[in-house]
PDB file of C-alpha atoms in Angstrom:
ATOM      1  CA  MET A   1      16.653 -23.085 -27.341  1.00 60.00           C
ATOM      2  CA  ASP A   2      16.916 -19.330 -26.745  1.00 81.00           C
ATOM      3  CA  ARG A   3      20.586 -18.540 -26.230  1.00 85.00           C
ATOM      4  CA  LEU A   4      20.033 -16.020 -23.397  1.00 85.00           C
ATOM      5  CA  LYS A   5      17.874 -18.523 -21.547  1.00 86.00           C
ATOM      6  CA  ALA A   6      20.579 -21.152 -21.983  1.00 87.00           C
ATOM      7  CA  MET A   7      23.147 -18.703 -20.574  1.00 88.00           C
ATOM      8  CA  SER A   8      20.936 -18.084 -17.531  1.00 88.00           C
ATOM      9  CA  ILE A   9      20.626 -21.809 -16.955  1.00 88.00           C
ATOM     10  CA  PHE A  10      24.369 -22.371 -17.235  1.00 86.00           C
ATOM     11  CA  VAL A  11      25.137 -19.587 -14.737  1.00 88.00           C
ATOM     12  CA  ALA A  12      22.567 -21.085 -12.357  1.00 87.00           C
ATOM     13  CA  ILE A  13      24.275 -24.492 -12.666  1.00 86.00           C
ATOM     14  CA  VAL A  14      27.617 -22.970 -11.751  1.00 86.00           C
ATOM     15  CA  ASP A  15      26.104 -20.958  -8.867  1.00 85.00           C
ATOM     16  CA  THR A  16      24.117 -23.827  -7.341  1.00 85.00           C
ATOM     17  CA  GLY A  17      26.653 -26.583  -8.042  1.00 82.00           C
ATOM     18  CA  SER A  18      23.984 -28.926  -9.365  1.00 82.00           C
ATOM     19  CA  LEU A  19      21.922 -29.413 -12.497  1.00 82.00           C
ATOM     20  CA  ALA A  20      18.920 -30.422 -10.393  1.00 83.00           C
ATOM     21  CA  ALA A  21      19.291 -27.411  -8.092  1.00 83.00           C
ATOM     22  CA  ALA A  22      19.523 -25.094 -11.088  1.00 83.00           C
ATOM     23  CA  ALA A  23      16.311 -26.594 -12.468  1.00 82.00           C
ATOM     24  CA  ARG A  24      14.546 -26.024  -9.139  1.00 82.00           C
ATOM     25  CA  LYS A  25      15.846 -22.462  -8.850  1.00 80.00           C
ATOM     26  CA  LEU A  26      14.652 -21.527 -12.335  1.00 80.00           C
ATOM     27  CA  GLY A  27      11.446 -23.566 -12.242  1.00 79.00           C
ATOM     28  CA  CYS A  28      12.291 -25.612 -15.315  1.00 82.00           C
ATOM     29  CA  SER A  29      12.676 -29.302 -16.008  1.00 85.00           C
ATOM     30  CA  PRO A  30      15.971 -31.243 -15.625  1.00 85.00           C
ATOM     31  CA  ALA A  31      15.716 -32.116 -19.300  1.00 87.00           C
ATOM     32  CA  SER A  32      15.690 -28.434 -20.296  1.00 87.00           C
ATOM     33  CA  VAL A  33      18.793 -27.844 -18.174  1.00 86.00           C
ATOM     34  CA  THR A  34      20.597 -30.665 -19.985  1.00 87.00           C
ATOM     35  CA  ARG A  35      19.489 -29.288 -23.368  1.00 89.00           C
ATOM     36  CA  ALA A  36      20.775 -25.809 -22.452  1.00 87.00           C
ATOM     37  CA  VAL A  37      24.243 -27.148 -21.686  1.00 88.00           C
ATOM     38  CA  ALA A  38      24.297 -29.165 -24.918  1.00 88.00           C
ATOM     39  CA  HIS A  39      23.161 -26.096 -26.889  1.00 89.00           C
ATOM     40  CA  LEU A  40      25.943 -23.912 -25.487  1.00 87.00           C
ATOM     41  CA  GLU A  41      28.580 -26.607 -25.981  1.00 86.00           C
ATOM     42  CA  GLU A  42      27.506 -26.944 -29.612  1.00 87.00           C
ATOM     43  CA  ILE A  43      27.890 -23.185 -30.134  1.00 88.00           C
ATOM     44  CA  ALA A  44      31.216 -23.051 -28.269  1.00 86.00           C
ATOM     45  CA  GLY A  45      32.577 -26.131 -30.017  1.00 88.00           C
ATOM     46  CA  GLU A  46      34.044 -27.479 -26.767  1.00 89.00           C
ATOM     47  CA  ARG A  47      33.038 -29.125 -23.492  1.00 89.00           C
ATOM     48  CA  LEU A  48      31.807 -26.781 -20.774  1.00 88.00           C
ATOM     49  CA  LEU A  49      30.956 -29.447 -18.205  1.00 88.00           C
ATOM     50  CA  VAL A  50      32.400 -32.874 -17.507  1.00 86.00           C
ATOM     51  CA  ARG A  51      29.495 -34.995 -16.312  1.00 75.00           C
ATOM     52  CA  THR A  52      29.258 -38.359 -14.561  1.00 65.00           C
ATOM     53  CA  THR A  53      26.183 -40.141 -13.226  1.00 57.00           C
ATOM     54  CA  ARG A  54      26.514 -38.452  -9.806  1.00 61.00           C
ATOM     55  CA  ARG A  55      28.369 -35.173 -10.302  1.00 70.00           C
ATOM     56  CA  PHE A  56      29.812 -32.694 -12.764  1.00 78.00           C
ATOM     57  CA  ALA A  57      32.837 -30.443 -13.001  1.00 84.00           C
ATOM     58  CA  VAL A  58      33.168 -27.136 -14.846  1.00 87.00           C
ATOM     59  CA  THR A  59      35.924 -27.239 -17.423  1.00 88.00           C
ATOM     60  CA  GLU A  60      38.382 -24.407 -17.861  1.00 88.00           C
ATOM     61  CA  ALA A  61      36.464 -23.346 -20.959  1.00 87.00           C
ATOM     62  CA  GLY A  62      33.204 -23.632 -19.011  1.00 84.00           C
ATOM     63  CA  ALA A  63      34.522 -21.276 -16.319  1.00 87.00           C
ATOM     64  CA  ARG A  64      35.501 -18.693 -18.954  1.00 89.00           C
ATOM     65  CA  HIS A  65      32.126 -18.962 -20.660  1.00 88.00           C
ATOM     66  CA  ALA A  66      30.237 -18.715 -17.328  1.00 86.00           C
ATOM     67  CA  ALA A  67      32.076 -15.460 -16.482  1.00 88.00           C
ATOM     68  CA  THR A  68      31.242 -14.045 -19.915  1.00 89.00           C
ATOM     69  CA  TYR A  69      27.592 -15.147 -19.684  1.00 87.00           C
ATOM     70  CA  ARG A  70      27.297 -13.510 -16.267  1.00 87.00           C
ATOM     71  CA  LEU A  71      28.601 -10.178 -17.585  1.00 87.00           C
ATOM     72  CA  ILE A  72      26.256 -10.295 -20.583  1.00 88.00           C
ATOM     73  CA  LEU A  73      23.214 -11.082 -18.420  1.00 85.00           C
ATOM     74  CA  GLU A  74      24.070  -8.372 -15.859  1.00 85.00           C
ATOM     75  CA  GLU A  75      24.550  -5.733 -18.543  1.00 82.00           C
ATOM     76  CA  LEU A  76      21.311  -6.750 -20.216  1.00 83.00           C
ATOM     77  CA  GLY A  77      19.535  -6.402 -16.880  1.00 76.00           C
ATOM     78  CA  HIS A  78      20.962  -2.885 -16.443  1.00 71.00           C
ATOM     79  CA  LEU A  79      19.852  -1.918 -19.954  1.00 71.00           C
ATOM     80  CA  GLU A  80      16.335  -3.232 -19.360  1.00 67.00           C
ATOM     81  CA  ALA A  81      16.093  -1.324 -16.064  1.00 65.00           C
ATOM     82  CA  ARG A  82      17.191   1.907 -17.752  1.00 62.00           C
ATOM     83  CA  SER A  83      14.699   1.304 -20.557  1.00 61.00           C
ATOM     84  CA  ARG A  84      11.877   0.864 -18.037  1.00 60.00           C
ATOM     85  CA  ASP A  85      12.797   4.136 -16.342  1.00 56.00           C
ATOM     86  CA  ILE A  86      12.872   6.008 -19.636  1.00 60.00           C
ATOM     87  CA  ALA A  87       9.562   4.463 -20.713  1.00 67.00           C
ATOM     88  CA  VAL A  88       7.812   5.744 -17.580  1.00 76.00           C
ATOM     89  CA  SER A  89       7.565   9.412 -18.427  1.00 76.00           C
ATOM     90  CA  GLY A  90       4.860  12.020 -18.349  1.00 83.00           C
ATOM     91  CA  SER A  91       2.771  13.317 -15.467  1.00 88.00           C
ATOM     92  CA  VAL A  92       0.276  11.954 -12.959  1.00 91.00           C
ATOM     93  CA  VAL A  93      -2.286  14.066 -11.096  1.00 93.00           C
ATOM     94  CA  ILE A  94      -3.302  12.484  -7.787  1.00 93.00           C
ATOM     95  CA  THR A  95      -5.816  13.561  -5.175  1.00 92.00           C
ATOM     96  CA  ALA A  96      -6.383  12.339  -1.624  1.00 93.00           C
ATOM     97  CA  PRO A  97      -7.854  13.654   1.629  1.00 91.00           C
ATOM     98  CA  GLU A  98      -5.410  16.066   3.265  1.00 89.00           C
ATOM     99  CA  LEU A  99      -4.269  14.100   6.320  1.00 88.00           C
ATOM    100  CA  PHE A 100      -4.404  10.723   4.559  1.00 90.00           C
ATOM    101  CA  GLY A 101      -2.402  12.163   1.691  1.00 91.00           C
ATOM    102  CA  ARG A 102       0.230  13.672   3.943  1.00 90.00           C
ATOM    103  CA  LEU A 103       0.682  10.608   6.156  1.00 90.00           C
ATOM    104  CA  ILE A 104       0.057   7.727   3.759  1.00 91.00           C
ATOM    105  CA  VAL A 105       0.174   8.804   0.098  1.00 92.00           C
ATOM    106  CA  MET A 106       3.259  11.053   0.106  1.00 93.00           C
ATOM    107  CA  PRO A 107       5.759   8.292   1.036  1.00 93.00           C
ATOM    108  CA  VAL A 108       4.433   6.259  -1.915  1.00 93.00           C
ATOM    109  CA  VAL A 109       4.657   9.248  -4.260  1.00 94.00           C
ATOM    110  CA  GLU A 110       8.248   9.880  -3.195  1.00 94.00           C
ATOM    111  CA  SER A 111       9.288   6.255  -3.715  1.00 93.00           C
ATOM    112  CA  PHE A 112       7.598   6.319  -7.153  1.00 92.00           C
ATOM    113  CA  LEU A 113       9.555   9.408  -8.189  1.00 91.00           C
ATOM    114  CA  ALA A 114      12.780   7.837  -6.935  1.00 90.00           C
ATOM    115  CA  ALA A 115      12.105   4.739  -9.059  1.00 88.00           C
ATOM    116  CA  HIS A 116      11.059   6.691 -12.192  1.00 87.00           C
ATOM    117  CA  PRO A 117      13.207   9.819 -12.648  1.00 86.00           C
ATOM    118  CA  HIS A 118      11.439  10.846 -15.871  1.00 85.00           C
ATOM    119  CA  ALA A 119       7.957  11.022 -14.317  1.00 88.00           C
ATOM    120  CA  GLN A 120       6.270  14.043 -12.739  1.00 90.00           C
ATOM    121  CA  VAL A 121       3.550  14.001 -10.068  1.00 93.00           C
ATOM    122  CA  ARG A 122       1.090  16.683  -8.997  1.00 93.00           C
ATOM    123  CA  VAL A 123      -0.688  15.984  -5.691  1.00 93.00           C
ATOM    124  CA  LEU A 124      -3.913  17.718  -4.601  1.00 93.00           C
ATOM    125  CA  PHE A 125      -4.960  17.375  -0.951  1.00 91.00           C
ATOM    126  CA  LEU A 126      -8.716  17.946  -1.047  1.00 88.00           C
ATOM    127  CA  ASN A 127     -11.211  16.972   1.652  1.00 85.00           C
ATOM    128  CA  ARG A 128     -14.074  16.630  -0.800  1.00 85.00           C
ATOM    129  CA  MET A 129     -15.244  14.353  -3.593  1.00 85.00           C
ATOM    130  CA  VAL A 130     -13.319  15.211  -6.752  1.00 84.00           C
ATOM    131  CA  ASP A 131     -14.705  15.011 -10.292  1.00 84.00           C
ATOM    132  CA  LEU A 132     -11.843  13.194 -11.998  1.00 85.00           C
ATOM    133  CA  VAL A 133     -12.959  14.046 -15.531  1.00 84.00           C
ATOM    134  CA  GLY A 134     -13.985  17.637 -14.889  1.00 86.00           C
ATOM    135  CA  GLU A 135     -10.948  18.510 -12.778  1.00 86.00           C
ATOM    136  CA  GLY A 136      -8.317  16.685 -14.832  1.00 87.00           C
ATOM    137  CA  VAL A 137      -7.328  14.201 -12.131  1.00 89.00           C
ATOM    138  CA  ASP A 138      -5.798  10.831 -13.028  1.00 91.00           C
ATOM    139  CA  VAL A 139      -5.949   8.954  -9.720  1.00 92.00           C
ATOM    140  CA  ALA A 140      -8.001   9.554  -6.574  1.00 92.00           C
ATOM    141  CA  VAL A 141      -7.794   7.836  -3.205  1.00 91.00           C
ATOM    142  CA  ARG A 142     -11.254   7.638  -1.641  1.00 89.00           C
ATOM    143  CA  LEU A 143     -12.222   6.577   1.854  1.00 88.00           C
ATOM    144  CA  ALA A 144     -15.837   5.629   1.221  1.00 84.00           C
ATOM    145  CA  ASP A 145     -18.189   3.117  -0.312  1.00 80.00           C
ATOM    146  CA  LEU A 146     -18.125   3.810  -4.043  1.00 75.00           C
ATOM    147  CA  GLN A 147     -21.171   4.898  -6.003  1.00 71.00           C
ATOM    148  CA  ASP A 148     -19.788   5.944  -9.419  1.00 61.00           C
ATOM    149  CA  SER A 149     -19.616   2.806 -11.581  1.00 62.00           C
ATOM    150  CA  SER A 150     -18.057   4.664 -14.547  1.00 66.00           C
ATOM    151  CA  MET A 151     -14.662   4.595 -12.821  1.00 71.00           C
ATOM    152  CA  THR A 152     -12.253   1.723 -12.303  1.00 81.00           C
ATOM    153  CA  ALA A 153     -11.488   1.107  -8.632  1.00 83.00           C
ATOM    154  CA  VAL A 154      -8.945  -1.037  -6.816  1.00 86.00           C
ATOM    155  CA  ARG A 155      -9.537  -1.736  -3.132  1.00 87.00           C
ATOM    156  CA  ILE A 156      -6.397  -1.151  -1.071  1.00 87.00           C
ATOM    157  CA  GLY A 157      -7.649  -1.582   2.486  1.00 87.00           C
ATOM    158  CA  GLU A 158      -9.995  -0.235   5.108  1.00 89.00           C
ATOM    159  CA  VAL A 159      -9.934   2.077   8.107  1.00 90.00           C
ATOM    160  CA  ARG A 160     -11.861   2.047  11.363  1.00 91.00           C
ATOM    161  CA  LYS A 161     -13.835   4.886  12.887  1.00 93.00           C
ATOM    162  CA  LEU A 162     -12.474   5.126  16.434  1.00 95.00           C
ATOM    163  CA  THR A 163     -13.558   6.890  19.598  1.00 96.00           C
ATOM    164  CA  CYS A 164     -10.589   8.188  21.600  1.00 96.00           C
ATOM    165  CA  ALA A 165      -9.647  10.255  24.626  1.00 97.00           C
ATOM    166  CA  ALA A 166      -6.474  11.087  26.517  1.00 96.00           C
ATOM    167  CA  PRO A 167      -5.623   9.349  29.833  1.00 96.00           C
ATOM    168  CA  GLY A 168      -5.714  12.756  31.534  1.00 95.00           C
ATOM    169  CA  TYR A 169      -9.278  13.384  30.410  1.00 95.00           C
ATOM    170  CA  LEU A 170     -10.412   9.921  31.544  1.00 95.00           C
ATOM    171  CA  ALA A 171      -8.711  10.365  34.934  1.00 94.00           C
ATOM    172  CA  GLU A 172     -11.222  13.106  35.747  1.00 91.00           C
ATOM    173  CA  ARG A 173     -14.436  11.338  34.675  1.00 90.00           C
ATOM    174  CA  PRO A 174     -15.585   7.746  34.075  1.00 91.00           C
ATOM    175  CA  ALA A 175     -15.033   6.374  30.582  1.00 93.00           C
ATOM    176  CA  PRO A 176     -18.223   5.900  28.557  1.00 94.00           C
ATOM    177  CA  LYS A 177     -19.444   2.299  28.567  1.00 93.00           C
ATOM    178  CA  HIS A 178     -22.194   2.831  26.001  1.00 92.00           C
ATOM    179  CA  PRO A 179     -22.580   5.376  23.176  1.00 93.00           C
ATOM    180  CA  SER A 180     -25.470   7.037  25.043  1.00 91.00           C
ATOM    181  CA  ASP A 181     -22.982   7.979  27.787  1.00 93.00           C
ATOM    182  CA  LEU A 182     -21.371  10.457  25.388  1.00 92.00           C
ATOM    183  CA  MET A 183     -24.139  12.942  26.172  1.00 90.00           C
ATOM    184  CA  ASN A 184     -22.437  13.457  29.552  1.00 89.00           C
ATOM    185  CA  HIS A 185     -18.955  14.003  28.112  1.00 93.00           C
ATOM    186  CA  TRP A 186     -17.002  16.751  26.432  1.00 92.00           C
ATOM    187  CA  CYS A 187     -16.798  15.945  22.727  1.00 93.00           C
ATOM    188  CA  ILE A 188     -14.615  17.365  19.975  1.00 94.00           C
ATOM    189  CA  GLY A 189     -16.370  17.735  16.625  1.00 90.00           C
ATOM    190  CA  LEU A 190     -15.101  17.765  13.086  1.00 83.00           C
ATOM    191  CA  ASN A 191     -17.507  20.114  11.369  1.00 71.00           C
ATOM    192  CA  GLU A 192     -18.009  23.712  10.334  1.00 58.00           C
ATOM    193  CA  ALA A 193     -21.778  23.849  10.827  1.00 55.00           C
ATOM    194  CA  GLY A 194     -22.277  23.999  14.578  1.00 57.00           C
ATOM    195  CA  ALA A 195     -21.932  22.491  18.016  1.00 66.00           C
ATOM    196  CA  GLN A 196     -23.909  19.277  17.494  1.00 74.00           C
ATOM    197  CA  GLU A 197     -23.001  16.132  15.578  1.00 83.00           C
ATOM    198  CA  LEU A 198     -24.524  12.713  14.986  1.00 88.00           C
ATOM    199  CA  TRP A 199     -22.064   9.939  15.829  1.00 92.00           C
ATOM    200  CA  ARG A 200     -23.034   6.530  14.478  1.00 91.00           C
ATOM    201  CA  TYR A 201     -22.449   3.289  16.386  1.00 92.00           C
ATOM    202  CA  ARG A 202     -23.605  -0.307  16.178  1.00 89.00           C
ATOM    203  CA  GLU A 203     -26.425  -1.106  18.556  1.00 83.00           C
ATOM    204  CA  SER A 204     -24.373  -3.891  20.152  1.00 76.00           C
ATOM    205  CA  ALA A 205     -21.194  -5.870  19.686  1.00 70.00           C
ATOM    206  CA  SER A 206     -23.044  -8.582  17.739  1.00 72.00           C
ATOM    207  CA  ALA A 207     -25.378  -6.301  15.731  1.00 73.00           C
ATOM    208  CA  ARG A 208     -24.743  -4.869  12.286  1.00 75.00           C
ATOM    209  CA  ARG A 209     -27.488  -2.282  12.647  1.00 84.00           C
ATOM    210  CA  VAL A 210     -26.278   1.201  13.556  1.00 87.00           C
ATOM    211  CA  ARG A 211     -27.917   4.049  15.400  1.00 88.00           C
ATOM    212  CA  SER A 212     -27.039   7.739  15.673  1.00 88.00           C
ATOM    213  CA  VAL A 213     -26.155   9.415  18.948  1.00 89.00           C
ATOM    214  CA  ARG A 214     -26.490  13.185  19.082  1.00 89.00           C
ATOM    215  CA  VAL A 215     -23.517  14.690  20.905  1.00 90.00           C
ATOM    216  CA  THR A 216     -22.809  18.259  21.878  1.00 86.00           C
ATOM    217  CA  CYS A 217     -19.355  19.355  20.815  1.00 89.00           C
ATOM    218  CA  ARG A 218     -17.720  21.677  23.296  1.00 88.00           C
ATOM    219  CA  LEU A 219     -15.055  22.227  20.656  1.00 91.00           C
ATOM    220  CA  ALA A 220     -15.578  21.944  16.886  1.00 89.00           C
ATOM    221  CA  LEU A 221     -12.842  22.191  14.261  1.00 90.00           C
ATOM    222  CA  ASN A 222     -12.515  21.628  10.534  1.00 85.00           C
ATOM    223  CA  SER A 223      -9.085  19.986  10.874  1.00 87.00           C
ATOM    224  CA  ALA A 224      -8.653  16.362  11.938  1.00 89.00           C
ATOM    225  CA  ALA A 225      -5.053  17.005  12.985  1.00 90.00           C
ATOM    226  CA  ALA A 226      -6.110  19.929  15.199  1.00 93.00           C
ATOM    227  CA  ALA A 227      -8.960  17.904  16.733  1.00 93.00           C
ATOM    228  CA  ILE A 228      -6.631  14.987  17.525  1.00 95.00           C
ATOM    229  CA  GLY A 229      -4.118  17.383  19.067  1.00 95.00           C
ATOM    230  CA  ALA A 230      -6.836  18.896  21.282  1.00 95.00           C
ATOM    231  CA  ALA A 231      -7.886  15.410  22.396  1.00 96.00           C
ATOM    232  CA  GLU A 232      -4.274  14.583  23.308  1.00 96.00           C
ATOM    233  CA  ARG A 233      -4.260  17.660  25.547  1.00 96.00           C
ATOM    234  CA  GLY A 234      -7.342  16.413  27.398  1.00 95.00           C
ATOM    235  CA  MET A 235      -9.958  18.642  25.773  1.00 95.00           C
ATOM    236  CA  GLY A 236     -12.463  15.822  25.214  1.00 94.00           C
ATOM    237  CA  ILE A 237     -13.440  12.746  23.217  1.00 96.00           C
ATOM    238  CA  VAL A 238     -12.731  12.682  19.484  1.00 95.00           C
ATOM    239  CA  ARG A 239     -13.686  10.343  16.606  1.00 94.00           C
ATOM    240  CA  PRO A 240     -10.701   9.971  14.281  1.00 93.00           C
ATOM    241  CA  LEU A 241     -10.011   7.379  11.631  1.00 92.00           C
ATOM    242  CA  SER A 242      -7.599   4.636  12.683  1.00 92.00           C
ATOM    243  CA  TYR A 243      -4.724   5.658  10.387  1.00 90.00           C
ATOM    244  CA  GLN A 244      -4.818   9.186  11.853  1.00 92.00           C
ATOM    245  CA  VAL A 245      -3.969   8.084  15.393  1.00 93.00           C
ATOM    246  CA  GLU A 246      -1.764   4.995  15.023  1.00 90.00           C
ATOM    247  CA  ARG A 247       1.124   6.792  16.713  1.00 92.00           C
ATOM    248  CA  GLN A 248      -1.013   8.149  19.545  1.00 94.00           C
ATOM    249  CA  ILE A 249      -2.598   4.753  20.246  1.00 94.00           C
ATOM    250  CA  ALA A 250       0.817   3.081  20.169  1.00 93.00           C
ATOM    251  CA  ASP A 251       2.439   5.546  22.577  1.00 94.00           C
ATOM    252  CA  GLY A 252      -0.587   5.722  24.903  1.00 95.00           C
ATOM    253  CA  SER A 253      -1.362   9.415  24.451  1.00 96.00           C
ATOM    254  CA  LEU A 254      -4.860   8.394  23.293  1.00 96.00           C
ATOM    255  CA  ILE A 255      -6.982   5.459  24.454  1.00 96.00           C
ATOM    256  CA  THR A 256      -9.685   3.832  22.334  1.00 96.00           C
ATOM    257  CA  LEU A 257     -13.209   3.692  23.758  1.00 96.00           C
ATOM    258  CA  LEU A 258     -16.468   1.929  22.843  1.00 93.00           C
ATOM    259  CA  GLN A 259     -14.684  -0.601  20.618  1.00 92.00           C
ATOM    260  CA  ASP A 260     -17.578  -3.072  20.833  1.00 91.00           C
ATOM    261  CA  TYR A 261     -19.844  -0.490  19.209  1.00 92.00           C
ATOM    262  CA  GLU A 262     -17.607   0.600  16.337  1.00 91.00           C
ATOM    263  CA  PRO A 263     -19.401   0.718  12.969  1.00 90.00           C
ATOM    264  CA  GLU A 264     -18.220  -1.368  10.037  1.00 88.00           C
ATOM    265  CA  PRO A 265     -14.784  -0.313   8.674  1.00 89.00           C
ATOM    266  CA  ILE A 266     -14.641   2.203   5.845  1.00 89.00           C
ATOM    267  CA  PRO A 267     -13.153   0.841   2.582  1.00 90.00           C
ATOM    268  CA  ILE A 268     -10.250   2.594   0.868  1.00 91.00           C
ATOM    269  CA  HIS A 269     -10.111   2.563  -2.934  1.00 89.00           C
ATOM    270  CA  MET A 270      -7.795   3.876  -5.585  1.00 89.00           C
ATOM    271  CA  VAL A 271     -10.032   5.223  -8.348  1.00 89.00           C
ATOM    272  CA  PHE A 272      -9.106   6.152 -11.898  1.00 86.00           C
ATOM    273  CA  GLN A 273     -10.627   6.560 -15.337  1.00 77.00           C
ATOM    274  CA  PRO A 274     -10.256   3.313 -17.332  1.00 67.00           C
ATOM    275  CA  ARG A 275      -8.484   4.994 -20.250  1.00 59.00           C
ATOM    276  CA  ARG A 276      -6.195   6.938 -17.909  1.00 54.00           C
ATOM    277  CA  GLY A 277      -4.995   3.779 -16.194  1.00 50.00           C
ATOM    278  CA  SER A 278      -4.067   1.879 -19.330  1.00 47.00           C
ATOM    279  CA  GLY A 279      -0.419   2.831 -19.712  1.00 54.00           C
ATOM    280  CA  GLY A 280       2.454   5.247 -19.169  1.00 82.00           C
ATOM    281  CA  ALA A 281       3.063   7.118 -15.945  1.00 86.00           C
ATOM    282  CA  VAL A 282      -0.485   6.662 -14.637  1.00 88.00           C
ATOM    283  CA  ARG A 283      -0.396   2.886 -15.032  1.00 88.00           C
ATOM    284  CA  ALA A 284       3.102   2.788 -13.557  1.00 88.00           C
ATOM    285  CA  PHE A 285       1.981   4.787 -10.513  1.00 91.00           C
ATOM    286  CA  ILE A 286      -0.999   2.496  -9.925  1.00 90.00           C
ATOM    287  CA  ASP A 287       1.220  -0.597 -10.219  1.00 89.00           C
ATOM    288  CA  HIS A 288       3.710   0.993  -7.813  1.00 90.00           C
ATOM    289  CA  ALA A 289       1.194   2.293  -5.266  1.00 91.00           C
ATOM    290  CA  VAL A 290      -1.351  -0.513  -4.901  1.00 90.00           C
ATOM    291  CA  PRO A 291       0.913  -3.205  -3.357  1.00 90.00           C
ATOM    292  CA  ARG A 292       2.598  -0.665  -1.082  1.00 90.00           C
ATOM    293  CA  LEU A 293      -0.676   0.746   0.210  1.00 89.00           C
ATOM    294  CA  ARG A 294      -2.073  -2.745   0.715  1.00 87.00           C
ATOM    295  CA  GLN A 295       1.032  -3.612   2.719  1.00 85.00           C
ATOM    296  CA  THR A 296       0.575  -0.453   4.812  1.00 82.00           C
ATOM    297  CA  PHE A 297      -2.990  -1.344   5.701  1.00 78.00           C
ATOM    298  CA  GLY A 298      -2.090  -4.953   6.313  1.00 65.00           C
ATOM    299  CA  LYS A 299      -0.029  -3.627   9.231  1.00 54.00           C
ATOM    300  CA  SER A 300      -2.494  -0.939  10.321  1.00 49.00           C
ATOM    301  CA  LEU A 301      -4.270  -0.659  13.637  1.00 44.00           C
ATOM    302  CA  ARG A 302      -6.552  -3.622  14.299  1.00 41.00           C
ATOM    303  CA  ARG A 303      -9.396  -4.197  16.683  1.00 40.00           C
TER     304      ARG A 303
END
C-alpha cells in the first residue's frame, strides 16, 4: 500500500476514533483501513494500535507516529498548493459587455488573481461581438444564442429581459397591462440610431411566439447604466436585463411590468478557442470562473 495513503488513513482513525468511521470518511473499505495499519506497524516495527473486537486504543508509539504523519501530510499539502500557484502563470485576455463585466465578471477576476499570484489578466469591456482569433482574446462572455461552432462554449446561466419603471412614474399613470399599452407611455431607449425601437414580447403568457411592439422613446441613451438611472428618477419605462437591476428590484426603486409577456431568457456562455482553453492560465481561469458564475446565476432574479 502507498505509504502516504496509509498515513492519511491512520490520522483519520485517530481523528474519528473508529476504524469504521475512518473508512466512511475516506470512502474506502474497512479491509483497506486494517491493511494500512498493518503496513505502518510493519514499517515502524512496533504496535501503533491495540485492538479488540469492539474498540481500539492508540499506543504511545502510535500517538507519536500520528503526530509525525499529520505534520508530513500538512507540509505536503502546503507544497502542493504552492506548486499549483506557481504552475498557473502567464496571461489571460478576457472580454465581456461593459456593465456585465463590471458587475459580474470583475469579482471573479479579482478572486482568480488572489488565488494565482503568478497570473496576469487583461479585461476588455466591449459592447460588441469580439473576434477572438483576430483580436487576440482568450475568453469571451457572451449574452446571446451562439452561432459560431468553431469555438468551445460553456453555458453559465441565463438572464431575463425585463420591463421596469419607478413607483413615482407609475403613480402618475396606469401601469401597462399589455405590451400594446406601451405606445401611450414614456419609454427610455437603448440605442444610438433614433427615437423609435422595437420591443419584443410573447403574444401571451402561454405562447412561445413573439411579436414586436414599436415604441417611441422620449429619451434614448447608449448606456444601460444611464438608462436605468433615468428610469429610477421617474423618466419612463426601461427594458434592462435582469442582472442589471437586481438591486433596484430588491429595494423597490424599480418595479417589473408585463412579466407574463417576457420573451424567453437569454443564455450566457463563456466562449474560448479550443486550443486556448487546454492548459495554463486560460484553463485555470475557466475552471475558476465557471462554477462561480453558475452559482451567481443560480441566485439571480427569478420570475
